[in-house]
Amino acid sequence: MSHQMHQNEDVEDNLLNWNDRAVVHANGGYGDLDAFADDPSALSSVTLRDLEVLKPHLPEHGIKGLHLLHLQCHIGSDTISWWRLGARDVYGLDFSPTSLDYARKLSERAGASITYVQSDARCAADAMPDQKGSFDVIVTSCGTITWLPDLKDWARSIASLLTDGGIFMIRDNHPLLFALNNEGMSIVQDYFGGTETTYETDQSYTSATDSLEDGTKPQITHTTNHNWAHDFQEISSALLDAGLTIEAIGEHNVDDWQSLPMLEYSPELQGWIMPHNQPQIPLTFSMVARKKA
């Protein structure tokens, strides 16, 4: 079997897993989504952290009126948040049809006008050829690129979709966490880009609290997961080679999920932090890049 065919099979495993996860997350795993949809002022904590990274690189009016694409949007709560912040003609893209079904329903309930596109993030430009060169802002965050085997096509697609002067922002798990395998403070696997890990689990990073119409609890039955390491050199090189200019790199001590077992939830920060008696390490990173005008 060729390397490419093997990767395609691994991505298909992930797709089946994320279809299952979408059902878990939409049925209580992400909290009360009906209340979120019904409250026009509600914004996800993920999007608010992303916005803080983006702010210094936006025009004075911020995100308002900008044409925005949210890559790997999952069930749409963050995408709706971008729309509520004033982005116009908002698009969300994900490879999971089940995730997008929930995203469309949630957006309809919220009265949010969002176009959802099914595609692998590496092929986003091919999936929406009429949008090439049109997006002012493209964002992706919170557990995204570890699900992509490589980043070259991903970066080229982003560059192709951005308008001249357009900006791209990623905020995601720090590459160090991959080497820690999200287990503790000991290095247990390779850090460098291209490393693949495969594991079996019927759990997600959050659990369902609601039952389905038949009275059963949502379950993850497709348990095989494949993740790929992407170090800073690989991420930055992919964006630079695609013709983007990197404007900022950040490392942050707040995560969007409990990525290490000792992390504690901070209600004030609405995120997970390292206890004060533990060594302080970066939990997430951010990178902002711009397409030359």
PDB file of C-alpha atoms in Angstrom:
ATOM      1  CA  MET A   1       0.000   0.000   0.000  1.00  0.00           C
ATOM      2  CA  SER A   2       1.350   3.431  -0.927  1.00  0.00           C
ATOM      3  CA  HIS A   3       2.010   6.048   1.731  1.00  0.00           C
ATOM      4  CA  GLN A   4      -0.744   8.239   0.246  1.00  0.00           C
ATOM      5  CA  MET A   5      -3.302   5.428   0.305  1.00  0.00           C
ATOM      6  CA  HIS A   6      -2.386   4.679   3.913  1.00  0.00           C
ATOM      7  CA  GLN A   7      -2.903   8.328   4.854  1.00  0.00           C
ATOM      8  CA  ASN A   8      -6.257   8.395   3.068  1.00  0.00           C
ATOM      9  CA  GLU A   9      -7.411   5.383   5.081  1.00  0.00           C
ATOM     10  CA  ASP A  10      -6.272   7.050   8.292  1.00  0.00           C
ATOM     11  CA  VAL A  11      -8.191  10.227   7.433  1.00  0.00           C
ATOM     12  CA  GLU A  12     -11.272   8.089   6.749  1.00  0.00           C
ATOM     13  CA  ASP A  13     -10.913   6.541  10.228  1.00  0.00           C
ATOM     14  CA  ASN A  14     -10.829  10.051  11.685  1.00  0.00           C
ATOM     15  CA  LEU A  15     -13.882  11.083   9.679  1.00  0.00           C
ATOM     16  CA  LEU A  16     -15.940   8.213  11.084  1.00  0.00           C
ATOM     17  CA  ASN A  17     -14.726   9.064  14.579  1.00  0.00           C
ATOM     18  CA  TRP A  18     -15.629  12.748  14.206  1.00  0.00           C
ATOM     19  CA  ASN A  19     -19.083  11.910  12.899  1.00  0.00           C
ATOM     20  CA  ASP A  20     -19.601  10.074  16.200  1.00  0.00           C
ATOM     21  CA  ARG A  21     -18.040  12.897  18.210  1.00  0.00           C
ATOM     22  CA  ALA A  22     -20.404  15.407  16.627  1.00  0.00           C
ATOM     23  CA  VAL A  23     -23.395  13.523  18.042  1.00  0.00           C
ATOM     24  CA  VAL A  24     -21.786  13.486  21.506  1.00  0.00           C
ATOM     25  CA  HIS A  25     -20.837  17.160  21.398  1.00  0.00           C
ATOM     26  CA  ALA A  26     -24.196  18.338  20.057  1.00  0.00           C
ATOM     27  CA  ASN A  27     -26.130  16.450  22.721  1.00  0.00           C
ATOM     28  CA  GLY A  28     -24.824  18.093  25.860  1.00  0.00           C
ATOM     29  CA  GLY A  29     -21.088  17.681  25.385  1.00  0.00           C
ATOM     30  CA  TYR A  30     -20.794  21.343  24.458  1.00  0.00           C
ATOM     31  CA  GLY A  31     -23.312  22.453  27.054  1.00  0.00           C
ATOM     32  CA  ASP A  32     -26.755  23.868  26.361  1.00  0.00           C
ATOM     33  CA  LEU A  33     -26.510  24.708  22.663  1.00  0.00           C
ATOM     34  CA  ASP A  34     -30.171  25.748  22.477  1.00  0.00           C
ATOM     35  CA  ALA A  35     -29.508  28.427  25.092  1.00  0.00           C
ATOM     36  CA  PHE A  36     -26.372  29.459  23.201  1.00  0.00           C
ATOM     37  CA  ALA A  37     -28.309  29.752  19.943  1.00  0.00           C
ATOM     38  CA  ASP A  38     -31.136  31.688  21.577  1.00  0.00           C
ATOM     39  CA  ASP A  39     -28.868  34.275  23.238  1.00  0.00           C
ATOM     40  CA  PRO A  40     -27.653  36.717  20.566  1.00  0.00           C
ATOM     41  CA  SER A  41     -24.931  37.985  22.917  1.00  0.00           C
ATOM     42  CA  ALA A  42     -23.438  34.547  23.608  1.00  0.00           C
ATOM     43  CA  LEU A  43     -19.880  34.014  22.337  1.00  0.00           C
ATOM     44  CA  SER A  44     -17.689  30.958  22.745  1.00  0.00           C
ATOM     45  CA  SER A  45     -14.583  31.245  24.930  1.00  0.00           C
ATOM     46  CA  VAL A  46     -12.564  29.732  22.064  1.00  0.00           C
ATOM     47  CA  THR A  47     -13.538  32.553  19.716  1.00  0.00           C
ATOM     48  CA  LEU A  48     -12.841  35.221  22.331  1.00  0.00           C
ATOM     49  CA  ARG A  49      -9.292  33.871  22.795  1.00  0.00           C
ATOM     50  CA  ASP A  50      -8.852  33.752  19.016  1.00  0.00           C
ATOM     51  CA  LEU A  51     -10.052  37.335  18.736  1.00  0.00           C
ATOM     52  CA  GLU A  52      -7.441  38.501  21.254  1.00  0.00           C
ATOM     53  CA  VAL A  53      -4.740  37.026  19.006  1.00  0.00           C
ATOM     54  CA  LEU A  54      -6.259  38.601  15.895  1.00  0.00           C
ATOM     55  CA  LYS A  55      -7.033  42.078  17.243  1.00  0.00           C
ATOM     56  CA  PRO A  56      -3.621  43.709  16.697  1.00  0.00           C
ATOM     57  CA  HIS A  57      -3.724  42.681  13.026  1.00  0.00           C
ATOM     58  CA  LEU A  58      -7.262  43.824  12.211  1.00  0.00           C
ATOM     59  CA  PRO A  59      -8.460  47.232  11.017  1.00  0.00           C
ATOM     60  CA  GLU A  60      -9.857  49.699  13.551  1.00  0.00           C
ATOM     61  CA  HIS A  61     -13.356  48.315  13.219  1.00  0.00           C
ATOM     62  CA  GLY A  62     -12.104  44.841  14.107  1.00  0.00           C
ATOM     63  CA  ILE A  63     -13.763  41.851  12.509  1.00  0.00           C
ATOM     64  CA  LYS A  64     -16.930  43.750  11.586  1.00  0.00           C
ATOM     65  CA  GLY A  65     -17.770  43.641   7.906  1.00  0.00           C
ATOM     66  CA  LEU A  66     -14.935  41.259   7.027  1.00  0.00           C
ATOM     67  CA  HIS A  67     -15.486  38.180   4.838  1.00  0.00           C
ATOM     68  CA  LEU A  68     -14.465  35.249   7.069  1.00  0.00           C
ATOM     69  CA  LEU A  69     -13.802  31.522   6.680  1.00  0.00           C
ATOM     70  CA  HIS A  70     -13.626  29.207   9.689  1.00  0.00           C
ATOM     71  CA  LEU A  71     -11.678  26.039   8.862  1.00  0.00           C
ATOM     72  CA  GLN A  72     -12.471  22.779  10.682  1.00  0.00           C
ATOM     73  CA  CYS A  73     -15.545  24.413  12.165  1.00  0.00           C
ATOM     74  CA  HIS A  74     -17.094  21.234  13.685  1.00  0.00           C
ATOM     75  CA  ILE A  75     -20.678  21.884  14.892  1.00  0.00           C
ATOM     76  CA  GLY A  76     -20.565  25.622  14.342  1.00  0.00           C
ATOM     77  CA  SER A  77     -20.675  27.273  17.775  1.00  0.00           C
ATOM     78  CA  ASP A  78     -17.420  29.147  17.158  1.00  0.00           C
ATOM     79  CA  THR A  79     -18.502  29.974  13.600  1.00  0.00           C
ATOM     80  CA  ILE A  80     -21.708  31.527  14.925  1.00  0.00           C
ATOM     81  CA  SER A  81     -19.598  33.520  17.391  1.00  0.00           C
ATOM     82  CA  TRP A  82     -17.594  35.035  14.523  1.00  0.00           C
ATOM     83  CA  TRP A  83     -20.856  35.960  12.806  1.00  0.00           C
ATOM     84  CA  ARG A  84     -22.129  37.556  16.030  1.00  0.00           C
ATOM     85  CA  LEU A  85     -18.937  39.580  16.273  1.00  0.00           C
ATOM     86  CA  GLY A  86     -19.859  41.187  12.975  1.00  0.00           C
ATOM     87  CA  ALA A  87     -18.087  39.170  10.294  1.00  0.00           C
ATOM     88  CA  ARG A  88     -20.059  39.147   7.029  1.00  0.00           C
ATOM     89  CA  ASP A  89     -20.687  36.401   4.501  1.00  0.00           C
ATOM     90  CA  VAL A  90     -19.276  33.853   6.954  1.00  0.00           C
ATOM     91  CA  TYR A  91     -18.262  30.377   5.791  1.00  0.00           C
ATOM     92  CA  GLY A  92     -17.564  27.292   7.877  1.00  0.00           C
ATOM     93  CA  LEU A  93     -15.748  24.235   6.511  1.00  0.00           C
ATOM     94  CA  ASP A  94     -15.426  20.746   7.954  1.00  0.00           C
ATOM     95  CA  PHE A  95     -14.867  17.233   6.615  1.00  0.00           C
ATOM     96  CA  SER A  96     -17.602  15.685   8.789  1.00  0.00           C
ATOM     97  CA  PRO A  97     -21.119  15.720   7.283  1.00  0.00           C
ATOM     98  CA  THR A  98     -22.633  14.926  10.676  1.00  0.00           C
ATOM     99  CA  SER A  99     -20.874  17.925  12.221  1.00  0.00           C
ATOM    100  CA  LEU A 100     -22.177  20.155   9.439  1.00  0.00           C
ATOM    101  CA  ASP A 101     -25.737  18.868   9.868  1.00  0.00           C
ATOM    102  CA  TYR A 102     -25.637  20.025  13.474  1.00  0.00           C
ATOM    103  CA  ALA A 103     -23.894  23.283  12.497  1.00  0.00           C
ATOM    104  CA  ARG A 104     -26.626  24.147  10.003  1.00  0.00           C
ATOM    105  CA  LYS A 105     -29.377  23.406  12.539  1.00  0.00           C
ATOM    106  CA  LEU A 106     -27.651  25.447  15.224  1.00  0.00           C
ATOM    107  CA  SER A 107     -27.085  28.379  12.859  1.00  0.00           C
ATOM    108  CA  GLU A 108     -30.703  28.271  11.715  1.00  0.00           C
ATOM    109  CA  ARG A 109     -31.911  28.401  15.309  1.00  0.00           C
ATOM    110  CA  ALA A 110     -29.522  31.279  16.017  1.00  0.00           C
ATOM    111  CA  GLY A 111     -30.668  33.158  12.927  1.00  0.00           C
ATOM    112  CA  ALA A 112     -27.070  33.230  11.715  1.00  0.00           C
ATOM    113  CA  SER A 113     -26.532  33.384   7.954  1.00  0.00           C
ATOM    114  CA  ILE A 114     -23.575  31.041   7.477  1.00  0.00           C
ATOM    115  CA  THR A 115     -22.565  28.940   4.472  1.00  0.00           C
ATOM    116  CA  TYR A 116     -21.197  25.512   5.405  1.00  0.00           C
ATOM    117  CA  VAL A 117     -18.953  23.519   3.083  1.00  0.00           C
ATOM    118  CA  GLN A 118     -17.928  19.876   3.435  1.00  0.00           C
ATOM    119  CA  SER A 119     -14.254  19.353   2.666  1.00  0.00           C
ATOM    120  CA  ASP A 120     -10.899  18.316   4.037  1.00  0.00           C
ATOM    121  CA  ALA A 121      -9.194  21.561   5.109  1.00  0.00           C
ATOM    122  CA  ARG A 122      -6.282  20.726   2.796  1.00  0.00           C
ATOM    123  CA  CYS A 123      -8.649  20.951  -0.184  1.00  0.00           C
ATOM    124  CA  ALA A 124     -10.668  23.992   0.894  1.00  0.00           C
ATOM    125  CA  ALA A 125      -9.809  26.051  -2.179  1.00  0.00           C
ATOM    126  CA  ASP A 126     -10.889  23.231  -4.496  1.00  0.00           C
ATOM    127  CA  ALA A 127     -14.162  22.870  -2.565  1.00  0.00           C
ATOM    128  CA  MET A 128     -15.098  26.536  -3.082  1.00  0.00           C
ATOM    129  CA  PRO A 129     -13.366  27.725  -6.260  1.00  0.00           C
ATOM    130  CA  ASP A 130     -15.712  30.709  -6.552  1.00  0.00           C
ATOM    131  CA  GLN A 131     -14.306  32.048  -3.250  1.00  0.00           C
ATOM    132  CA  LYS A 132     -10.639  32.058  -4.249  1.00  0.00           C
ATOM    133  CA  GLY A 133      -8.994  35.372  -3.435  1.00  0.00           C
ATOM    134  CA  SER A 134     -12.036  36.634  -1.541  1.00  0.00           C
ATOM    135  CA  PHE A 135     -11.635  36.041   2.215  1.00  0.00           C
ATOM    136  CA  ASP A 136     -10.397  38.896   4.393  1.00  0.00           C
ATOM    137  CA  VAL A 137      -9.851  36.551   7.344  1.00  0.00           C
ATOM    138  CA  ILE A 138      -9.378  32.786   7.697  1.00  0.00           C
ATOM    139  CA  VAL A 139      -9.278  31.257  11.184  1.00  0.00           C
ATOM    140  CA  THR A 140      -8.709  27.801  12.620  1.00  0.00           C
ATOM    141  CA  SER A 141      -8.167  26.798  16.223  1.00  0.00           C
ATOM    142  CA  CYS A 142      -8.514  24.390  19.107  1.00  0.00           C
ATOM    143  CA  GLY A 143      -7.445  20.890  18.042  1.00  0.00           C
ATOM    144  CA  THR A 144      -7.292  21.188  14.267  1.00  0.00           C
ATOM    145  CA  ILE A 145      -4.039  20.548  12.428  1.00  0.00           C
ATOM    146  CA  THR A 146      -3.127  17.421  14.411  1.00  0.00           C
ATOM    147  CA  TRP A 147      -5.855  15.736  12.334  1.00  0.00           C
ATOM    148  CA  LEU A 148      -4.131  16.659   9.050  1.00  0.00           C
ATOM    149  CA  PRO A 149      -1.350  14.370   7.754  1.00  0.00           C
ATOM    150  CA  ASP A 150       0.531  17.238   6.065  1.00  0.00           C
ATOM    151  CA  LEU A 151       0.333  21.019   5.836  1.00  0.00           C
ATOM    152  CA  LYS A 152       1.642  21.958   2.375  1.00  0.00           C
ATOM    153  CA  ASP A 153      -1.706  21.752   0.584  1.00  0.00           C
ATOM    154  CA  TRP A 154      -3.423  23.219   3.656  1.00  0.00           C
ATOM    155  CA  ALA A 155      -1.231  26.320   3.508  1.00  0.00           C
ATOM    156  CA  ARG A 156      -1.531  26.653  -0.284  1.00  0.00           C
ATOM    157  CA  SER A 157      -5.306  26.432   0.016  1.00  0.00           C
ATOM    158  CA  ILE A 158      -5.370  29.161   2.658  1.00  0.00           C
ATOM    159  CA  ALA A 159      -3.188  31.427   0.518  1.00  0.00           C
ATOM    160  CA  SER A 160      -5.390  30.789  -2.514  1.00  0.00           C
ATOM    161  CA  LEU A 161      -8.574  31.712  -0.644  1.00  0.00           C
ATOM    162  CA  LEU A 162      -7.253  34.887   0.991  1.00  0.00           C
ATOM    163  CA  THR A 163      -7.652  38.237  -0.693  1.00  0.00           C
ATOM    164  CA  ASP A 164      -4.533  40.375  -1.145  1.00  0.00           C
ATOM    165  CA  GLY A 165      -3.677  41.708   2.303  1.00  0.00           C
ATOM    166  CA  GLY A 166      -5.941  39.094   3.891  1.00  0.00           C
ATOM    167  CA  ILE A 167      -5.002  37.556   7.227  1.00  0.00           C
ATOM    168  CA  PHE A 168      -4.812  33.991   8.548  1.00  0.00           C
ATOM    169  CA  MET A 169      -4.838  33.040  12.226  1.00  0.00           C
ATOM    170  CA  ILE A 170      -4.234  29.670  13.857  1.00  0.00           C
ATOM    171  CA  ARG A 171      -4.397  29.054  17.598  1.00  0.00           C
ATOM    172  CA  ASP A 172      -3.984  25.423  18.525  1.00  0.00           C
ATOM    173  CA  ASN A 173      -2.448  22.930  20.926  1.00  0.00           C
ATOM    174  CA  HIS A 174       1.243  23.597  21.432  1.00  0.00           C
ATOM    175  CA  PRO A 175       3.439  21.087  19.520  1.00  0.00           C
ATOM    176  CA  LEU A 176       5.068  20.143  22.837  1.00  0.00           C
ATOM    177  CA  LEU A 177       1.825  18.493  23.968  1.00  0.00           C
ATOM    178  CA  PHE A 178       2.108  15.975  21.127  1.00  0.00           C
ATOM    179  CA  ALA A 179       5.493  14.830  22.451  1.00  0.00           C
ATOM    180  CA  LEU A 180       3.955  14.592  25.933  1.00  0.00           C
ATOM    181  CA  ASN A 181       1.073  12.609  24.408  1.00  0.00           C
ATOM    182  CA  ASN A 182      -1.284  14.745  26.539  1.00  0.00           C
ATOM    183  CA  GLU A 183      -0.434  12.456  29.465  1.00  0.00           C
ATOM    184  CA  GLY A 184       1.960  14.289  31.783  1.00  0.00           C
ATOM    185  CA  MET A 185       5.291  16.087  31.922  1.00  0.00           C
ATOM    186  CA  SER A 186       7.476  13.340  30.417  1.00  0.00           C
ATOM    187  CA  ILE A 187       8.394  13.182  26.722  1.00  0.00           C
ATOM    188  CA  VAL A 188       7.002   9.886  25.448  1.00  0.00           C
ATOM    189  CA  GLN A 189       6.976  10.270  21.651  1.00  0.00           C
ATOM    190  CA  ASP A 190       8.654  12.190  18.855  1.00  0.00           C
ATOM    191  CA  TYR A 191       8.163  15.945  18.677  1.00  0.00           C
ATOM    192  CA  PHE A 192       9.079  16.555  15.051  1.00  0.00           C
ATOM    193  CA  GLY A 193       6.549  17.051  12.261  1.00  0.00           C
ATOM    194  CA  GLY A 194       5.455  13.952  10.382  1.00  0.00           C
ATOM    195  CA  THR A 195       5.262  11.747  13.474  1.00  0.00           C
ATOM    196  CA  GLU A 196       1.983   9.799  13.488  1.00  0.00           C
ATOM    197  CA  THR A 197       0.280   8.239  16.474  1.00  0.00           C
ATOM    198  CA  THR A 198      -2.674   5.855  16.349  1.00  0.00           C
ATOM    199  CA  TYR A 199      -4.850   5.025  19.331  1.00  0.00           C
ATOM    200  CA  GLU A 200      -8.233   3.541  20.226  1.00  0.00           C
ATOM    201  CA  THR A 201     -10.733   5.290  22.482  1.00  0.00           C
ATOM    202  CA  ASP A 202     -14.491   5.507  22.812  1.00  0.00           C
ATOM    203  CA  GLN A 203     -14.131   8.809  24.687  1.00  0.00           C
ATOM    204  CA  SER A 204     -14.001  12.413  23.509  1.00  0.00           C
ATOM    205  CA  TYR A 205     -12.619  15.410  25.395  1.00  0.00           C
ATOM    206  CA  THR A 206     -16.181  16.031  26.570  1.00  0.00           C
ATOM    207  CA  SER A 207     -19.105  13.726  27.275  1.00  0.00           C
ATOM    208  CA  ALA A 208     -22.737  13.824  26.240  1.00  0.00           C
ATOM    209  CA  THR A 209     -25.266  14.709  28.919  1.00  0.00           C
ATOM    210  CA  ASP A 210     -28.444  14.332  26.867  1.00  0.00           C
ATOM    211  CA  SER A 211     -30.138  11.263  25.468  1.00  0.00           C
ATOM    212  CA  LEU A 212     -31.099  10.747  21.844  1.00  0.00           C
ATOM    213  CA  GLU A 213     -34.730  10.449  20.720  1.00  0.00           C
ATOM    214  CA  ASP A 214     -34.633   6.675  21.238  1.00  0.00           C
ATOM    215  CA  GLY A 215     -33.524   7.168  24.853  1.00  0.00           C
ATOM    216  CA  THR A 216     -29.935   6.012  24.294  1.00  0.00           C
ATOM    217  CA  LYS A 217     -26.803   7.969  25.106  1.00  0.00           C
ATOM    218  CA  PRO A 218     -24.632   9.068  22.165  1.00  0.00           C
ATOM    219  CA  GLN A 219     -21.598   6.818  21.866  1.00  0.00           C
ATOM    220  CA  ILE A 220     -18.363   6.784  19.899  1.00  0.00           C
ATOM    221  CA  THR A 221     -18.399   3.464  18.082  1.00  0.00           C
ATOM    222  CA  HIS A 222     -15.659   4.279  15.553  1.00  0.00           C
ATOM    223  CA  THR A 223     -12.813   4.319  18.050  1.00  0.00           C
ATOM    224  CA  THR A 224      -9.686   4.558  15.867  1.00  0.00           C
ATOM    225  CA  ASN A 225      -7.892   7.913  15.891  1.00  0.00           C
ATOM    226  CA  HIS A 226      -4.821   9.086  13.990  1.00  0.00           C
ATOM    227  CA  ASN A 227      -2.935  12.262  14.895  1.00  0.00           C
ATOM    228  CA  TRP A 228       0.100  13.856  13.281  1.00  0.00           C
ATOM    229  CA  ALA A 229       2.749  16.057  14.886  1.00  0.00           C
ATOM    230  CA  HIS A 230       3.425  19.467  13.337  1.00  0.00           C
ATOM    231  CA  ASP A 231       6.370  21.350  14.811  1.00  0.00           C
ATOM    232  CA  PHE A 232       6.907  25.109  14.534  1.00  0.00           C
ATOM    233  CA  GLN A 233       9.346  24.782  11.656  1.00  0.00           C
ATOM    234  CA  GLU A 234       6.864  22.748   9.616  1.00  0.00           C
ATOM    235  CA  ILE A 235       3.924  25.087  10.311  1.00  0.00           C
ATOM    236  CA  SER A 236       5.845  28.283   9.593  1.00  0.00           C
ATOM    237  CA  SER A 237       7.622  26.852   6.539  1.00  0.00           C
ATOM    238  CA  ALA A 238       4.321  25.689   5.015  1.00  0.00           C
ATOM    239  CA  LEU A 239       2.821  29.176   5.375  1.00  0.00           C
ATOM    240  CA  LEU A 240       5.941  30.948   4.113  1.00  0.00           C
ATOM    241  CA  ASP A 241       6.305  28.596   1.146  1.00  0.00           C
ATOM    242  CA  ALA A 242       2.670  29.329   0.252  1.00  0.00           C
ATOM    243  CA  GLY A 243       3.554  33.002  -0.071  1.00  0.00           C
ATOM    244  CA  LEU A 244       2.288  34.305   3.276  1.00  0.00           C
ATOM    245  CA  THR A 245       4.197  36.603   5.616  1.00  0.00           C
ATOM    246  CA  ILE A 246       4.210  35.646   9.296  1.00  0.00           C
ATOM    247  CA  GLU A 247       3.399  38.671  11.459  1.00  0.00           C
ATOM    248  CA  ALA A 248       3.241  37.152  14.939  1.00  0.00           C
ATOM    249  CA  ILE A 249       3.896  33.962  16.892  1.00  0.00           C
ATOM    250  CA  GLY A 250       2.563  33.470  20.403  1.00  0.00           C
ATOM    251  CA  GLU A 251       2.732  30.867  23.170  1.00  0.00           C
ATOM    252  CA  HIS A 252      -0.038  30.822  25.759  1.00  0.00           C
ATOM    253  CA  ASN A 253      -0.690  29.252  29.163  1.00  0.00           C
ATOM    254  CA  VAL A 254      -4.471  28.740  28.804  1.00  0.00           C
ATOM    255  CA  ASP A 255      -5.960  25.796  26.919  1.00  0.00           C
ATOM    256  CA  ASP A 256      -9.483  25.206  25.659  1.00  0.00           C
ATOM    257  CA  TRP A 257      -9.668  21.653  27.047  1.00  0.00           C
ATOM    258  CA  GLN A 258      -7.938  19.550  29.691  1.00  0.00           C
ATOM    259  CA  SER A 259      -4.971  18.629  27.500  1.00  0.00           C
ATOM    260  CA  LEU A 260      -2.887  17.437  30.470  1.00  0.00           C
ATOM    261  CA  PRO A 261      -4.341  15.556  33.457  1.00  0.00           C
ATOM    262  CA  MET A 262      -3.072  18.017  36.071  1.00  0.00           C
ATOM    263  CA  LEU A 263      -4.644  21.097  34.468  1.00  0.00           C
ATOM    264  CA  GLU A 264      -7.267  22.971  36.467  1.00  0.00           C
ATOM    265  CA  TYR A 265     -10.254  24.838  35.096  1.00  0.00           C
ATOM    266  CA  SER A 266     -10.231  28.598  35.665  1.00  0.00           C
ATOM    267  CA  PRO A 267     -13.761  30.090  35.641  1.00  0.00           C
ATOM    268  CA  GLU A 268     -12.227  33.549  35.343  1.00  0.00           C
ATOM    269  CA  LEU A 269     -10.263  32.643  32.199  1.00  0.00           C
ATOM    270  CA  GLN A 270     -12.860  30.147  30.949  1.00  0.00           C
ATOM    271  CA  GLY A 271     -10.046  27.737  30.176  1.00  0.00           C
ATOM    272  CA  TRP A 272      -7.602  25.207  31.586  1.00  0.00           C
ATOM    273  CA  ILE A 273      -4.353  26.252  33.266  1.00  0.00           C
ATOM    274  CA  MET A 274      -1.357  24.597  34.914  1.00  0.00           C
ATOM    275  CA  PRO A 275      -1.497  24.595  38.742  1.00  0.00           C
ATOM    276  CA  HIS A 276       0.850  27.178  40.281  1.00  0.00           C
ATOM    277  CA  ASN A 277       2.940  24.456  41.961  1.00  0.00           C
ATOM    278  CA  GLN A 278       3.754  22.862  38.583  1.00  0.00           C
ATOM    279  CA  PRO A 279       6.322  23.989  35.973  1.00  0.00           C
ATOM    280  CA  GLN A 280       4.656  26.492  33.662  1.00  0.00           C
ATOM    281  CA  ILE A 281       4.794  25.406  30.022  1.00  0.00           C
ATOM    282  CA  PRO A 282       2.976  26.683  26.930  1.00  0.00           C
ATOM    283  CA  LEU A 283      -0.308  24.885  26.351  1.00  0.00           C
ATOM    284  CA  THR A 284      -1.320  26.559  23.106  1.00  0.00           C
ATOM    285  CA  PHE A 285       0.423  28.510  20.370  1.00  0.00           C
ATOM    286  CA  SER A 286      -0.779  31.079  17.880  1.00  0.00           C
ATOM    287  CA  MET A 287       0.459  32.249  14.509  1.00  0.00           C
ATOM    288  CA  VAL A 288      -0.774  35.132  12.389  1.00  0.00           C
ATOM    289  CA  ALA A 289       0.152  35.361   8.703  1.00  0.00           C
ATOM    290  CA  ARG A 290      -0.832  37.760   5.929  1.00  0.00           C
ATOM    291  CA  LYS A 291      -1.064  37.453   2.183  1.00  0.00           C
ATOM    292  CA  LYS A 292       0.988  40.164   0.510  1.00  0.00           C
ATOM    293  CA  ALA A 293      -1.090  43.001  -0.915  1.00  0.00           C
TER     294      ALA A 293
END
